[in-house]
Amino acid sequence: MGKPVPVVIATRNRGKVAEFARLLGARFQVEPLPAACSTPAETGSSFAENALIKARHAFQCLGGERAVLADDSGIEVFALGGRPGVESARFAGVGAGDAANVAKLLAELAPHADRRARFVCVLALLLPGGTAAGDLERVFLAEGVLEGTVERTPRGAGGFGYDPIFRPEGWERTLAEVTGGSKDAVSHRGRAVAELVRRLAGEKVFGAA
Ligand code: ITT
Protein backbone atom coordinates (compact mmCIF):
# COMPACT_ATOMS: atom_id res chain seq x y z
CA MET A 1 0.00 0.00 0.00
CA GLY A 2 1.31 3.47 -0.90
CA LYS A 3 0.92 6.74 0.93
CA PRO A 4 -2.54 7.43 2.41
CA VAL A 5 -4.78 9.25 -0.09
CA PRO A 6 -6.26 12.54 1.23
CA VAL A 7 -10.06 12.32 1.12
CA VAL A 8 -12.62 14.91 2.17
CA ILE A 9 -15.52 13.42 4.12
CA ALA A 10 -18.66 15.17 2.83
CA THR A 11 -20.66 15.13 6.05
CA ARG A 12 -21.58 17.39 8.95
CA ASN A 13 -22.34 14.40 11.19
CA ARG A 14 -19.56 14.17 13.82
CA GLY A 15 -20.43 10.57 14.64
CA LYS A 16 -19.74 9.58 11.04
CA VAL A 17 -16.48 11.57 10.93
CA ALA A 18 -15.22 9.76 14.05
CA GLU A 19 -16.06 6.39 12.52
CA PHE A 20 -14.40 7.19 9.18
CA ALA A 21 -11.25 8.37 10.95
CA ARG A 22 -11.05 4.87 12.52
CA LEU A 23 -12.22 2.89 9.50
CA LEU A 24 -10.16 4.61 6.80
CA GLY A 25 -7.05 5.40 8.82
CA ALA A 26 -4.42 3.33 7.07
CA ARG A 27 -5.50 3.91 3.48
CA PHE A 28 -6.88 7.41 3.49
CA GLN A 29 -6.00 10.62 5.23
CA VAL A 30 -9.41 11.83 6.42
CA GLU A 31 -10.09 15.55 5.99
CA PRO A 32 -13.16 17.48 7.12
CA LEU A 33 -15.56 19.23 4.75
CA PRO A 34 -14.45 22.90 4.64
CA ALA A 35 -16.91 25.29 6.32
CA ALA A 36 -17.23 27.15 3.01
CA CYS A 37 -18.92 24.12 1.41
CA SER A 38 -22.65 23.91 2.08
CA THR A 39 -24.54 20.63 2.33
CA PRO A 40 -27.20 19.94 -0.34
CA ALA A 41 -30.87 19.05 0.10
CA GLU A 42 -31.15 15.27 0.21
CA THR A 43 -33.86 14.93 -2.42
CA GLY A 44 -33.13 11.36 -3.51
CA SER A 45 -35.42 8.43 -2.78
CA SER A 46 -32.62 5.94 -2.14
CA PHE A 47 -29.45 5.90 -0.04
CA ALA A 48 -27.38 5.65 -3.23
CA GLU A 49 -29.01 8.69 -4.82
CA ASN A 50 -28.46 10.78 -1.70
CA ALA A 51 -24.87 9.62 -1.27
CA LEU A 52 -24.15 10.70 -4.86
CA ILE A 53 -25.93 14.05 -4.36
CA LYS A 54 -23.77 14.77 -1.29
CA ALA A 55 -20.55 13.58 -2.93
CA ARG A 56 -21.10 15.56 -6.16
CA HIS A 57 -22.05 18.71 -4.27
CA ALA A 58 -18.85 18.62 -2.22
CA PHE A 59 -16.74 17.56 -5.22
CA GLN A 60 -17.91 20.62 -7.18
CA CYS A 61 -17.41 22.92 -4.19
CA LEU A 62 -13.81 21.68 -4.02
CA GLY A 63 -13.21 22.39 -7.71
CA GLY A 64 -13.20 18.74 -8.79
CA GLU A 65 -9.62 18.37 -7.64
CA ARG A 66 -9.93 16.42 -4.41
CA ALA A 67 -11.19 12.96 -3.54
CA VAL A 68 -14.54 13.10 -1.76
CA LEU A 69 -16.39 10.44 0.22
CA ALA A 70 -20.07 10.80 1.13
CA ASP A 71 -22.21 8.51 3.29
CA ASP A 72 -25.97 8.19 3.22
CA SER A 73 -27.30 5.86 5.84
CA GLY A 74 -30.26 5.11 8.05
CA ILE A 75 -32.38 2.55 9.83
CA GLU A 76 -35.09 0.50 8.09
CA VAL A 77 -37.68 -0.96 10.45
CA PHE A 78 -39.51 -4.04 9.16
CA ALA A 79 -42.85 -3.41 10.95
CA LEU A 80 -42.87 0.18 9.66
CA GLY A 81 -42.47 -0.87 6.04
CA GLY A 82 -38.82 0.20 5.96
CA ARG A 83 -39.32 3.61 7.53
CA PRO A 84 -37.63 5.86 8.49
CA GLY A 85 -35.02 4.78 5.90
CA VAL A 86 -33.64 7.78 3.99
CA GLU A 87 -35.60 10.01 6.39
CA SER A 88 -33.72 8.71 9.46
CA ALA A 89 -31.87 11.96 10.24
CA ARG A 90 -35.07 14.04 10.05
CA PHE A 91 -37.62 11.46 11.29
CA ALA A 92 -38.86 13.73 14.12
CA GLY A 93 -38.42 16.87 12.00
CA VAL A 94 -35.53 18.81 10.46
CA GLY A 95 -32.97 19.61 13.17
CA ALA A 96 -34.83 17.53 15.77
CA GLY A 97 -31.75 15.59 16.90
CA ASP A 98 -30.97 12.01 17.89
CA ALA A 99 -32.99 11.84 21.13
CA ALA A 100 -36.19 13.05 19.44
CA ASN A 101 -35.71 10.65 16.51
CA VAL A 102 -35.19 7.74 18.91
CA ALA A 103 -38.28 8.72 20.94
CA LYS A 104 -40.44 8.90 17.81
CA LEU A 105 -39.24 5.52 16.58
CA LEU A 106 -39.93 3.89 19.97
CA ALA A 107 -43.42 5.44 20.07
CA GLU A 108 -44.31 4.24 16.56
CA LEU A 109 -42.96 0.78 17.23
CA ALA A 110 -44.54 0.40 20.69
CA PRO A 111 -47.58 -1.60 19.48
CA HIS A 112 -45.46 -3.98 17.40
CA ALA A 113 -44.06 -7.33 18.57
CA ASP A 114 -41.90 -7.55 15.43
CA ARG A 115 -38.84 -5.46 16.30
CA ARG A 116 -36.63 -6.42 13.33
CA ALA A 117 -34.63 -3.64 11.72
CA ARG A 118 -31.49 -3.04 9.75
CA PHE A 119 -28.98 -0.27 9.32
CA VAL A 120 -27.95 0.52 5.75
CA CYS A 121 -24.98 2.61 4.61
CA VAL A 122 -24.16 3.57 1.03
CA LEU A 123 -20.84 5.22 0.31
CA ALA A 124 -20.06 7.31 -2.77
CA LEU A 125 -16.38 7.98 -3.47
CA LEU A 126 -15.53 10.49 -6.20
CA LEU A 127 -11.96 10.66 -7.45
CA PRO A 128 -10.64 13.42 -9.71
CA GLY A 129 -9.69 12.46 -13.26
CA GLY A 130 -11.87 10.11 -15.29
CA THR A 131 -10.63 7.44 -17.61
CA ALA A 132 -12.38 8.56 -20.82
CA ALA A 133 -12.31 11.95 -22.57
CA GLY A 134 -14.87 14.28 -21.02
CA ASP A 135 -15.21 12.00 -18.01
CA LEU A 136 -14.40 14.32 -15.15
CA GLU A 137 -14.44 11.99 -12.21
CA ARG A 138 -14.36 8.38 -11.18
CA VAL A 139 -17.29 7.17 -9.09
CA PHE A 140 -17.29 4.19 -6.73
CA LEU A 141 -20.34 3.05 -4.75
CA ALA A 142 -20.42 0.54 -1.91
CA GLU A 143 -23.14 -0.67 0.46
CA GLY A 144 -23.12 -2.26 3.90
CA VAL A 145 -26.00 -3.66 5.98
CA LEU A 146 -26.33 -4.63 9.63
CA GLU A 147 -29.35 -6.68 10.75
CA GLY A 148 -30.72 -6.51 14.28
CA THR A 149 -33.64 -5.52 16.47
CA VAL A 150 -34.94 -2.33 18.08
CA GLU A 151 -34.90 -2.45 21.89
CA ARG A 152 -37.79 -0.98 23.93
CA THR A 153 -35.56 1.43 25.89
CA PRO A 154 -32.24 3.10 25.01
CA ARG A 155 -29.05 1.65 26.56
CA GLY A 156 -25.48 2.96 26.41
CA ALA A 157 -23.74 6.26 25.74
CA GLY A 158 -21.47 5.40 22.80
CA GLY A 159 -21.96 5.93 19.09
CA PHE A 160 -24.66 8.24 17.77
CA GLY A 161 -28.13 8.31 16.24
CA TYR A 162 -30.17 5.17 16.85
CA ASP A 163 -27.25 3.19 18.37
CA PRO A 164 -28.73 3.11 21.93
CA ILE A 165 -31.81 1.22 20.73
CA PHE A 166 -30.21 -1.05 18.12
CA ARG A 167 -29.05 -4.53 19.10
CA PRO A 168 -27.23 -6.43 16.32
CA GLU A 169 -28.42 -9.97 15.63
CA GLY A 170 -26.80 -12.40 18.08
CA TRP A 171 -25.69 -9.64 20.47
CA GLU A 172 -26.92 -8.91 23.99
CA ARG A 173 -25.75 -5.30 23.97
CA THR A 174 -26.77 -2.31 21.90
CA LEU A 175 -24.32 -0.56 19.58
CA ALA A 176 -24.06 2.25 22.14
CA GLU A 177 -22.85 -0.15 24.86
CA VAL A 178 -19.72 -1.35 23.04
CA THR A 179 -16.43 0.23 21.98
CA GLY A 180 -16.15 2.00 18.65
CA GLY A 181 -13.91 -0.80 17.44
CA SER A 182 -16.54 -3.44 18.26
CA LYS A 183 -19.18 -1.45 16.39
CA ASP A 184 -16.87 -0.97 13.38
CA ALA A 185 -16.23 -4.71 13.13
CA VAL A 186 -19.89 -5.44 12.32
CA SER A 187 -21.46 -2.14 11.37
CA HIS A 188 -23.12 -1.19 8.11
CA ARG A 189 -20.47 1.54 7.75
CA GLY A 190 -17.61 -0.85 8.47
CA ARG A 191 -18.98 -3.30 5.91
CA ALA A 192 -19.47 -0.57 3.31
CA VAL A 193 -15.86 0.58 3.79
CA ALA A 194 -14.64 -3.02 3.38
CA GLU A 195 -16.69 -3.33 0.18
CA LEU A 196 -15.33 -0.01 -1.10
CA VAL A 197 -11.76 -1.10 -0.47
CA ARG A 198 -12.45 -4.35 -2.38
CA ARG A 199 -13.82 -2.34 -5.30
CA LEU A 200 -10.75 -0.13 -5.32
CA ALA A 201 -8.39 -3.09 -5.51
CA GLY A 202 -6.50 -2.88 -8.77
CA GLU A 203 -7.42 0.78 -9.29
CA LYS A 204 -4.64 3.34 -9.23
CA VAL A 205 -5.88 5.02 -6.08
CA PHE A 206 -3.43 4.15 -3.36
CA GLY A 207 -0.33 5.07 -5.32
CA ALA A 208 2.48 2.64 -6.00
CA ALA A 209 1.93 -0.75 -4.35
P1 ITT B 1 -24.76 14.08 6.57
O1 ITT B 1 -25.90 14.06 5.58
O2 ITT B 1 -24.13 15.44 6.72
O3 ITT B 1 -23.76 12.99 6.29
P2 ITT B 1 -26.78 13.10 8.40
O4 ITT B 1 -26.78 12.76 9.85
O5 ITT B 1 -27.87 14.00 7.91
O6 ITT B 1 -25.35 13.75 8.03
P3 ITT B 1 -27.86 10.97 6.79
O7 ITT B 1 -28.71 11.86 5.98
O8 ITT B 1 -27.11 9.86 6.09
O9 ITT B 1 -26.73 11.78 7.57
O10 ITT B 1 -28.74 10.36 7.95
C1 ITT B 1 -28.30 9.26 8.64
C2 ITT B 1 -29.05 9.12 9.94
O11 ITT B 1 -29.30 7.72 10.16
C3 ITT B 1 -28.21 9.62 11.11
O12 ITT B 1 -28.47 10.96 11.41
C4 ITT B 1 -28.64 8.67 12.22
O13 ITT B 1 -29.83 9.12 12.79
C5 ITT B 1 -28.92 7.37 11.45
N1 ITT B 1 -27.71 6.54 11.41
C6 ITT B 1 -26.89 6.32 10.35
N2 ITT B 1 -25.85 5.55 10.70
C7 ITT B 1 -26.00 5.30 12.00
C8 ITT B 1 -25.23 4.58 12.94
O14 ITT B 1 -24.08 4.03 12.62
N3 ITT B 1 -25.69 4.52 14.19
C9 ITT B 1 -26.84 5.10 14.55
N4 ITT B 1 -27.61 5.83 13.73
C10 ITT B 1 -27.20 5.92 12.46
CSV table of C-alpha atoms in Angstrom, one decimal, residues 92-207:
chain,number,residue,atom,x,y,z
A,92,ALA,CA,-38.9,13.7,14.1
A,93,GLY,CA,-38.4,16.9,12.0
A,94,VAL,CA,-35.5,18.8,10.5
A,95,GLY,CA,-33.0,19.6,13.2
A,96,ALA,CA,-34.8,17.5,15.8
A,97,GLY,CA,-31.8,15.6,16.9
A,98,ASP,CA,-31.0,12.0,17.9
A,99,ALA,CA,-33.0,11.8,21.1
A,100,ALA,CA,-36.2,13.1,19.4
A,101,ASN,CA,-35.7,10.6,16.5
A,102,VAL,CA,-35.2,7.7,18.9
A,103,ALA,CA,-38.3,8.7,20.9
A,104,LYS,CA,-40.4,8.9,17.8
A,105,LEU,CA,-39.2,5.5,16.6
A,106,LEU,CA,-39.9,3.9,20.0
A,107,ALA,CA,-43.4,5.4,20.1
A,108,GLU,CA,-44.3,4.2,16.6
A,109,LEU,CA,-43.0,0.8,17.2
A,110,ALA,CA,-44.5,0.4,20.7
A,111,PRO,CA,-47.6,-1.6,19.5
A,112,HIS,CA,-45.5,-4.0,17.4
A,113,ALA,CA,-44.1,-7.3,18.6
A,114,ASP,CA,-41.9,-7.6,15.4
A,115,ARG,CA,-38.8,-5.5,16.3
A,116,ARG,CA,-36.6,-6.4,13.3
A,117,ALA,CA,-34.6,-3.6,11.7
A,118,ARG,CA,-31.5,-3.0,9.8
A,119,PHE,CA,-29.0,-0.3,9.3
A,120,VAL,CA,-28.0,0.5,5.7
A,121,CYS,CA,-25.0,2.6,4.6
A,122,VAL,CA,-24.2,3.6,1.0
A,123,LEU,CA,-20.8,5.2,0.3
A,124,ALA,CA,-20.1,7.3,-2.8
A,125,LEU,CA,-16.4,8.0,-3.5
A,126,LEU,CA,-15.5,10.5,-6.2
A,127,LEU,CA,-12.0,10.7,-7.5
A,128,PRO,CA,-10.6,13.4,-9.7
A,129,GLY,CA,-9.7,12.5,-13.3
A,130,GLY,CA,-11.9,10.1,-15.3
A,131,THR,CA,-10.6,7.4,-17.6
A,132,ALA,CA,-12.4,8.6,-20.8
A,133,ALA,CA,-12.3,12.0,-22.6
A,134,GLY,CA,-14.9,14.3,-21.0
A,135,ASP,CA,-15.2,12.0,-18.0
A,136,LEU,CA,-14.4,14.3,-15.1
A,137,GLU,CA,-14.4,12.0,-12.2
A,138,ARG,CA,-14.4,8.4,-11.2
A,139,VAL,CA,-17.3,7.2,-9.1
A,140,PHE,CA,-17.3,4.2,-6.7
A,141,LEU,CA,-20.3,3.1,-4.8
A,142,ALA,CA,-20.4,0.5,-1.9
A,143,GLU,CA,-23.1,-0.7,0.5
A,144,GLY,CA,-23.1,-2.3,3.9
A,145,VAL,CA,-26.0,-3.7,6.0
A,146,LEU,CA,-26.3,-4.6,9.6
A,147,GLU,CA,-29.3,-6.7,10.8
A,148,GLY,CA,-30.7,-6.5,14.3
A,149,THR,CA,-33.6,-5.5,16.5
A,150,VAL,CA,-34.9,-2.3,18.1
A,151,GLU,CA,-34.9,-2.4,21.9
A,152,ARG,CA,-37.8,-1.0,23.9
A,153,THR,CA,-35.6,1.4,25.9
A,154,PRO,CA,-32.2,3.1,25.0
A,155,ARG,CA,-29.0,1.6,26.6
A,156,GLY,CA,-25.5,3.0,26.4
A,157,ALA,CA,-23.7,6.3,25.7
A,158,GLY,CA,-21.5,5.4,22.8
A,159,GLY,CA,-22.0,5.9,19.1
A,160,PHE,CA,-24.7,8.2,17.8
A,161,GLY,CA,-28.1,8.3,16.2
A,162,TYR,CA,-30.2,5.2,16.8
A,163,ASP,CA,-27.2,3.2,18.4
A,164,PRO,CA,-28.7,3.1,21.9
A,165,ILE,CA,-31.8,1.2,20.7
A,166,PHE,CA,-30.2,-1.1,18.1
A,167,ARG,CA,-29.0,-4.5,19.1
A,168,PRO,CA,-27.2,-6.4,16.3
A,169,GLU,CA,-28.4,-10.0,15.6
A,170,GLY,CA,-26.8,-12.4,18.1
A,171,TRP,CA,-25.7,-9.6,20.5
A,172,GLU,CA,-26.9,-8.9,24.0
A,173,ARG,CA,-25.7,-5.3,24.0
A,174,THR,CA,-26.8,-2.3,21.9
A,175,LEU,CA,-24.3,-0.6,19.6
A,176,ALA,CA,-24.1,2.3,22.1
A,177,GLU,CA,-22.9,-0.2,24.9
A,178,VAL,CA,-19.7,-1.3,23.0
A,179,THR,CA,-16.4,0.2,22.0
A,180,GLY,CA,-16.2,2.0,18.7
A,181,GLY,CA,-13.9,-0.8,17.4
A,182,SER,CA,-16.5,-3.4,18.3
A,183,LYS,CA,-19.2,-1.4,16.4
A,184,ASP,CA,-16.9,-1.0,13.4
A,185,ALA,CA,-16.2,-4.7,13.1
A,186,VAL,CA,-19.9,-5.4,12.3
A,187,SER,CA,-21.5,-2.1,11.4
A,188,HIS,CA,-23.1,-1.2,8.1
A,189,ARG,CA,-20.5,1.5,7.7
A,190,GLY,CA,-17.6,-0.9,8.5
A,191,ARG,CA,-19.0,-3.3,5.9
A,192,ALA,CA,-19.5,-0.6,3.3
A,193,VAL,CA,-15.9,0.6,3.8
A,194,ALA,CA,-14.6,-3.0,3.4
A,195,GLU,CA,-16.7,-3.3,0.2
A,196,LEU,CA,-15.3,0.0,-1.1
A,197,VAL,CA,-11.8,-1.1,-0.5
A,198,ARG,CA,-12.5,-4.4,-2.4
A,199,ARG,CA,-13.8,-2.3,-5.3
A,200,LEU,CA,-10.8,-0.1,-5.3
A,201,ALA,CA,-8.4,-3.1,-5.5
A,202,GLY,CA,-6.5,-2.9,-8.8
A,203,GLU,CA,-7.4,0.8,-9.3
A,204,LYS,CA,-4.6,3.3,-9.2
A,205,VAL,CA,-5.9,5.0,-6.1
A,206,PHE,CA,-3.4,4.2,-3.4
A,207,GLY,CA,-0.3,5.1,-5.3
